[in-house]
Short mmCIF file of C-alpha atoms in Angstrom, two decimals:
data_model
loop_
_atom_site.label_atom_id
_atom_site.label_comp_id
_atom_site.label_asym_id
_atom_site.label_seq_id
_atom_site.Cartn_x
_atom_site.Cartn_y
_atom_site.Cartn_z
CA UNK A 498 15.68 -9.69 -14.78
CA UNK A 499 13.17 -7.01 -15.24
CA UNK A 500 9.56 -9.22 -14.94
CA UNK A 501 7.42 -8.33 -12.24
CA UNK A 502 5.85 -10.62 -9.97
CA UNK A 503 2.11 -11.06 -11.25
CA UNK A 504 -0.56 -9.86 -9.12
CA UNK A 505 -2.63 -13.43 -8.93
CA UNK A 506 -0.98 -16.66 -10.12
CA UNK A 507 -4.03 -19.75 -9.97
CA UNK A 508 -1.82 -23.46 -9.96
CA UNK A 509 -4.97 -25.39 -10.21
CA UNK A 510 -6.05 -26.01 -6.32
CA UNK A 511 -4.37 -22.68 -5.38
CA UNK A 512 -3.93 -19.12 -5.76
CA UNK A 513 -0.67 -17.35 -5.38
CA UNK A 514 -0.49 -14.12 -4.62
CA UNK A 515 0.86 -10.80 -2.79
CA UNK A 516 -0.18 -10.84 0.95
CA UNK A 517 -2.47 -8.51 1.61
CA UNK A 518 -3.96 -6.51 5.22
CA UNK A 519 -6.88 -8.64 5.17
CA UNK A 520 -4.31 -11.88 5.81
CA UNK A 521 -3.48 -10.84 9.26
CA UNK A 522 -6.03 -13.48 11.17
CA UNK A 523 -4.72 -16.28 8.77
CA UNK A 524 -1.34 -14.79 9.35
CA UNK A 525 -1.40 -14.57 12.93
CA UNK A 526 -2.19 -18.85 12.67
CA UNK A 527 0.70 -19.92 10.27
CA UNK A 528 3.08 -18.03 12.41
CA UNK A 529 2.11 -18.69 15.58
CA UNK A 530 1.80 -22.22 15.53
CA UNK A 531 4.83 -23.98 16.91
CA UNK A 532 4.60 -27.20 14.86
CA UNK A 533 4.07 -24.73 11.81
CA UNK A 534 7.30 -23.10 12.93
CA UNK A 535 9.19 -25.87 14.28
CA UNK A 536 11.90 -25.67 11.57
CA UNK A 537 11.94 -21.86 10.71
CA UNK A 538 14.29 -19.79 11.32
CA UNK A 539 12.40 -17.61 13.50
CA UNK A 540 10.07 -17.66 16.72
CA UNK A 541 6.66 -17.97 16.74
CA UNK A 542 4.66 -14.60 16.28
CA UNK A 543 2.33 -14.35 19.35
CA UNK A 544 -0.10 -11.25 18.46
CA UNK A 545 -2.23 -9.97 15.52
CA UNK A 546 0.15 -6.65 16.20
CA UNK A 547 2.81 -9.20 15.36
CA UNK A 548 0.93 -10.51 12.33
CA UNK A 549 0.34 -7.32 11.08
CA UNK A 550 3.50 -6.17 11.13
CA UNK A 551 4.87 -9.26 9.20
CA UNK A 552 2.18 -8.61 6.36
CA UNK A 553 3.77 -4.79 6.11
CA UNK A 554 7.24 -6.66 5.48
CA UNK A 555 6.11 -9.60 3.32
CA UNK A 556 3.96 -6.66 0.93
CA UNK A 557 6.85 -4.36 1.13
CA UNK A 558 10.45 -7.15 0.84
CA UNK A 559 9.95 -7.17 -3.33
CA UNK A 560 10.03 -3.31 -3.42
CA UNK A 561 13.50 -3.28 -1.60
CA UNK A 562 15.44 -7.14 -2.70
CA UNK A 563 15.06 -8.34 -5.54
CA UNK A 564 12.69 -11.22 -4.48
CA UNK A 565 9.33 -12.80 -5.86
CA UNK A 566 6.83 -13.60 -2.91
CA UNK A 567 4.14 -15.01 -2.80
CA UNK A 568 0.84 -15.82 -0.13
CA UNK A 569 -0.70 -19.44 -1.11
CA UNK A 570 -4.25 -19.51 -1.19
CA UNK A 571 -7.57 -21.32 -1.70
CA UNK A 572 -8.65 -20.36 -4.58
CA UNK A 573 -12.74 -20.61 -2.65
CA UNK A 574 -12.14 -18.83 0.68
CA UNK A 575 -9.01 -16.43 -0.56
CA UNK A 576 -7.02 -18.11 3.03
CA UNK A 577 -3.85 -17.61 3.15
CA UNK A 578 -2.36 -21.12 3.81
CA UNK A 579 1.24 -20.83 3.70
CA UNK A 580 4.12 -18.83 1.83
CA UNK A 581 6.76 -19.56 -0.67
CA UNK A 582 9.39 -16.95 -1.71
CA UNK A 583 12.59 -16.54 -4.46
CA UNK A 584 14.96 -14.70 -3.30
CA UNK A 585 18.64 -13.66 -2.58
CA UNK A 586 18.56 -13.15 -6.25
CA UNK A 587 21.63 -12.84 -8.67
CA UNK A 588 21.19 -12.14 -11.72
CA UNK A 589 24.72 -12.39 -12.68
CA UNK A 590 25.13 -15.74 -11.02
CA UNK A 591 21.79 -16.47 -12.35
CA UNK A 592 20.55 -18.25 -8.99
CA UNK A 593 18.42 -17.59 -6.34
CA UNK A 594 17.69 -19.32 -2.97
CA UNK A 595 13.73 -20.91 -2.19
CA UNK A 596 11.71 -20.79 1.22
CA UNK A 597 8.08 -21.67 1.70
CA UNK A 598 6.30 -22.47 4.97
CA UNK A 599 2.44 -24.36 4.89
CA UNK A 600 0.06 -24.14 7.46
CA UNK A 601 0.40 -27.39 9.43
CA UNK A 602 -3.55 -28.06 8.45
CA UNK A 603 -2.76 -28.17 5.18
CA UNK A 604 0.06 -31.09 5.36
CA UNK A 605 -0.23 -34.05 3.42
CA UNK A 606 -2.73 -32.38 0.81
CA UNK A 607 -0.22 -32.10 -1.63
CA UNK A 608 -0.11 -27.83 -1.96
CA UNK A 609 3.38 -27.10 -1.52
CA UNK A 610 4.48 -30.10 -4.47
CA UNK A 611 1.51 -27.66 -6.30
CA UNK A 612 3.56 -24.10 -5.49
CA UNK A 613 6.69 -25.57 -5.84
CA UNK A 614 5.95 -26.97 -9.54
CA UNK A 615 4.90 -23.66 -10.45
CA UNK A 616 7.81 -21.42 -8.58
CA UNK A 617 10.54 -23.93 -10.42
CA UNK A 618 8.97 -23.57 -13.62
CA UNK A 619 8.63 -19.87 -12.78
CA UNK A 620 12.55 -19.26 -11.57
CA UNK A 621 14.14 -21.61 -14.48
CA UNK A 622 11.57 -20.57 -17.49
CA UNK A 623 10.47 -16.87 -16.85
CA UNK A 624 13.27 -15.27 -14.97
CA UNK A 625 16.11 -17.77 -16.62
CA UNK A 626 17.89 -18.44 -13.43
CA UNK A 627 20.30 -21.59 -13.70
CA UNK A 628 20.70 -22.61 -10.02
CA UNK A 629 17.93 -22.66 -7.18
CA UNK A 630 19.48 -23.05 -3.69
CA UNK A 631 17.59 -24.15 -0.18
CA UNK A 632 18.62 -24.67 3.31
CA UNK A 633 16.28 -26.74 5.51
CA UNK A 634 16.88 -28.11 9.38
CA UNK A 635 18.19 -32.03 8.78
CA UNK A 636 15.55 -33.30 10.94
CA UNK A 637 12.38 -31.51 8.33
CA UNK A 638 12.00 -34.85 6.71
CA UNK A 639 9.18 -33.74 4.97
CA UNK A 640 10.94 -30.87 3.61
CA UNK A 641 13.77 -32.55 2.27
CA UNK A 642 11.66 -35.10 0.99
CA UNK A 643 9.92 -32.27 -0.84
CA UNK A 644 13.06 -30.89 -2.23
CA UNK A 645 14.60 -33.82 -3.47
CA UNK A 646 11.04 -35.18 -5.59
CA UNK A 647 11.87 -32.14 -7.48
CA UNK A 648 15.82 -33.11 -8.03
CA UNK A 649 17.29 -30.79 -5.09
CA UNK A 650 20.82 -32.77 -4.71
CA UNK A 651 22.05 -32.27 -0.65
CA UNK A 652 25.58 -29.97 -1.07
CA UNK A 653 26.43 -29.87 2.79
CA UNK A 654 26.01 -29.51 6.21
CA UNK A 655 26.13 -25.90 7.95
CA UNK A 656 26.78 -26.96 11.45
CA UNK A 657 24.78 -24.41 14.08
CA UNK A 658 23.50 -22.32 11.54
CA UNK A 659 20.44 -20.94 13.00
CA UNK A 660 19.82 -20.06 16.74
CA UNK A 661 15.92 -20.28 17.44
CA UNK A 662 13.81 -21.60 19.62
CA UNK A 663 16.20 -21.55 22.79
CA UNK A 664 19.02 -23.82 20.30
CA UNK A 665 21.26 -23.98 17.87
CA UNK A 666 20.01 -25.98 14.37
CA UNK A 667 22.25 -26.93 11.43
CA UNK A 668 21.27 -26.51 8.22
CA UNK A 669 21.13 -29.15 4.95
CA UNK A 670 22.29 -26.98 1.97
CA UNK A 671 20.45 -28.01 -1.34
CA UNK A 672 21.12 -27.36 -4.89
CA UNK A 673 18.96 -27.75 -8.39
CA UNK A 674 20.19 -26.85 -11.68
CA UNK A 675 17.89 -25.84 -14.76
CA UNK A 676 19.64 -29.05 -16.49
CA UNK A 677 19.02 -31.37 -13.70
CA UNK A 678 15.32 -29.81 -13.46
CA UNK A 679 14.64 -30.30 -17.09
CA UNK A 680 16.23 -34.22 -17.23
CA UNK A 681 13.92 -34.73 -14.05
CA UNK A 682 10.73 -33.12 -15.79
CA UNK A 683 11.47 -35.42 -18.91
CA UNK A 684 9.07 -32.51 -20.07
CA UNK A 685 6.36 -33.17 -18.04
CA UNK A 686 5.21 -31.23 -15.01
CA UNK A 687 6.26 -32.86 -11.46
CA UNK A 688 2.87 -32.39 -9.39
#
């Protein structure tokens, strides 16, 4: 797996691409808001320090893991909406696990289906991987619904798998393979 991750990726109503400095104000809102952040497996950020910081490890995490990650944005304004990531990638198991997070103002518009169309197409076409893998919180109906539109199939349950927000949270395990993504596509895009 030797293809880099393209600088600006345009999906129709969005732009994916690397995070940049200039993110840190739109940032600072995605990752601060605790409906945003409700099921993620991390606290709220509280500071544009904080925000900052993040954008240094979202820019730099594809230079040290293998990992494709990308900001979604408007393809207007350039604002960084939300996030969605490949990654714990193995190329000899040819798999790799999926994570994305959408600014809560953005819900119901339809945007992640949009990035997650292209990122499947992306993981099982370009980079050839067989297997996509996701974990979500059992109570993220909307991100389970999400998952299985695209053919995600529920594996298991990982009982107290992530400590956040004062609590422990379990974890739905979710699987696609390229086969099952293909048969589901019937060769047409899912949108």
């Amino acid at each position: 797996m030797t293809h880099g991750q393209k600088d600006s990726i345009s999906t129709g109503r969005l732009v994916l691409r690397p995070f940049a400095s200039s993110d840190r104000d739109a940032v600072l809102d995605l990752y601060s808001d605790a409906r945003t952040m409700l099921y993620w497996s991390k606290e709220p950020i509280a500071s544009l320090e904080e925000a900052d910081s993040l954008i240094q490890k979202e820019i730099e995490w594809p230079s040290k893991e293998q990992c494709f990650n990308w900001a979604i944005a408007l393809p207007d304004s350039n604002l960084l909406i939300g996030k969605i990531c490949l990654f714990q990638i193995s190329e000899r198991n040819r798999r790799a696990e999926i994570g994305y997070l959408l600014n809560r103002r953005h819900w119901g518009k339809g945007y992640m289906s949009e990035a997650m169309a292209f990122v499947l197409e992306y993981a099982f076409e370009v980079l050839g991987l067989h297997r996509i893998e996701a974990d979500t919180d059992p109570q993220n109906q909307p991100s389970l619904a999400l998952l299985e539109k695209f053919g995600f199939v529920r594996e298991g349950l990982f009982p107290d798998r992530w400590y956040v927000h004062g609590k422990w949270h379990d974890s739905v395990m979710l699987g696609l393979l390229e086969g099952s993504w293909r048969e589901a596509r019937g060769g047409q895009p899912i949108t």
